């Protein structure tokens, strides 16, 4: 199994190299050279066994299946629910997949707990050290901090937008107390953080000097790990039952994993709606084929306050029949002018998919948090509410599955404002508020971040 870049300027690599690299050296994203066909999940198949099978298919001969199983066993042992991603029924024909049973109460844990152990295993075998850099809109940073805290092989640098994550989200990033975890509060939005990370990857001398890697959803391991819960949900509701997934989405990694699951034969069919907030770039792409640079708007669902959905590049690569030149042209146009139009054939291919994106405004988000509480007695996070607000309007005979991306306790201020209810942390996370925080404010510039990273890593 080889991995190629969406921009066509990098040599094919194996699974381990693709995952350790994060971003391809030509600035593209790694994807499998061909989609592996993976036997669907069996009803009742344990999550760890399913994850091992899927990772083994993506890894090919790059890694022994026994090593992958050990990594999966240790990764998912940290979850509070043995099912890892259990389904609960919201209403007739409507389900919620709870993805917040990991150590930082967000779906990012599902991939990041695997990645942390994967990096330690591979780097330990090879006697290597790496610098992992991560831009976060809220949850990725906390999940990465929990996964890499205390790692003898990884120094983790987290960039988060100052003042634009919830206090609980920030504490998961900043209170590990681990000497190998460093947090930069950037004076900007998530897109500013992401742009800095991409620019530092493009600086070949710097990236080589610090052995740079990344664990945003640009990292293929993130996508591979998230395909597992789509396959798990399919088996839970019937291997041959067509399902519709409603996926709260910002950077598009989560819904892209559903697309990959469909291409690999893990779903009866791929049918998904990406639920977005006021940051509607993905909705504009699916309805008009147009992407335009805009400042990210602040909303009650801050982890989705992203105006450039990075993983659309992987989907576009397929939409243009894997023509890397067409992908380069689209993103070069966007980089130069701040906007780009999909080629006609690519837009028609996108419209032919059972995939679209629908926006939800702030009032509708808060209203749906109240509705779910009234109808079920459950508190949900504002990101999940963006999904349930879309789901409740749908008319379909297919079972609908809303991905519950985070625990309500990660956003207690918003939950209180919407419902009048407190959302306390689960007992297993109760000590979070008592731990000291460590982070520093850094200017939103490539130069400033590069300088601070070099200073931190200096002998």
C-alpha angles and dihedrals in degrees: 000000000000130000125217133192122254087227097052099228101105132076117251113267137188127257096267094050092046092052096044091048097050096188121041114246092248091057094258130119124254120245131169114275086235129005109258116228107233124189109250121253116277118233106265094016107149114250093238092053092049092047091050092052093049095046090047090055092050093044097049109180094338093094135018115253090229090060091048091051092052090050091049092047093053094040096054096038085078092065121101093221120059090216090060092204107030124183121230124186118245098178139331106313093002127101138176122217108212109219097167103086095101126101095273097039097243138101090248088077091068091068101025097056088056093045095051092054093040092055093047091049096048097038091045091053091049097040092236138144124210139187111225116200122196132184113202139189088198118295105047092062094053093045091049092048091052092046097048102032108131095006110157091207105044136062108197122208115191123195115195130171107258112245094001101094126069117262090246092050089050094049092055087058100040108037106061091103088215116144092219094059119086125180126202118192103209122209094234144047130291092272089058090053092047092048091053092051092050091047091052091050088052090054095087095189093052094042090052095044094055098031090239125207134164136215103191115118086278083081110092092218089066092057094043092052093050094053087069097070092049089055090045092053091048092055092045094057097034131299094242099037113112109232134194116217121204108202125189101221143185111151090022095234094122097051091040087060088058090052090050091049089054094048090051094053096251094123132055083234137335112255118153142155118205107216110209134179127223089310094087105172092120092049089051090051094052095044103035106011089236131128121192130178112246132160112265110256118227112240139166086265099061098170086067096048092114125127098189113056099206097195093061084085091069091051092046090054089062094040090060092046091257093301100159091190091061090050091050091049093051094049094040088055090049092048093050102042106016093245140066138182123220116242110260094248092050092049091050090049090051092050090050091060121090087243135104140149128234128191127227122197126224097260092051090051093054092042091055092051086057093045094052091049091051094046101040109012090240128129112219131189119253092250092055088047090059085059097045090048089059095041096054091058095053125108107201138129090218118098108257123220119195114199109230098211102185143010116262089237090072089069105035095152093055093043091051092047093049101039109014088237131119117238105206122195115259113262091254089062099036094110091061094092092054097053121097120247129230122194139123132216114241132185115257096251137109090229094054095047093045090052093050093047092051090049092050093049096044112119 
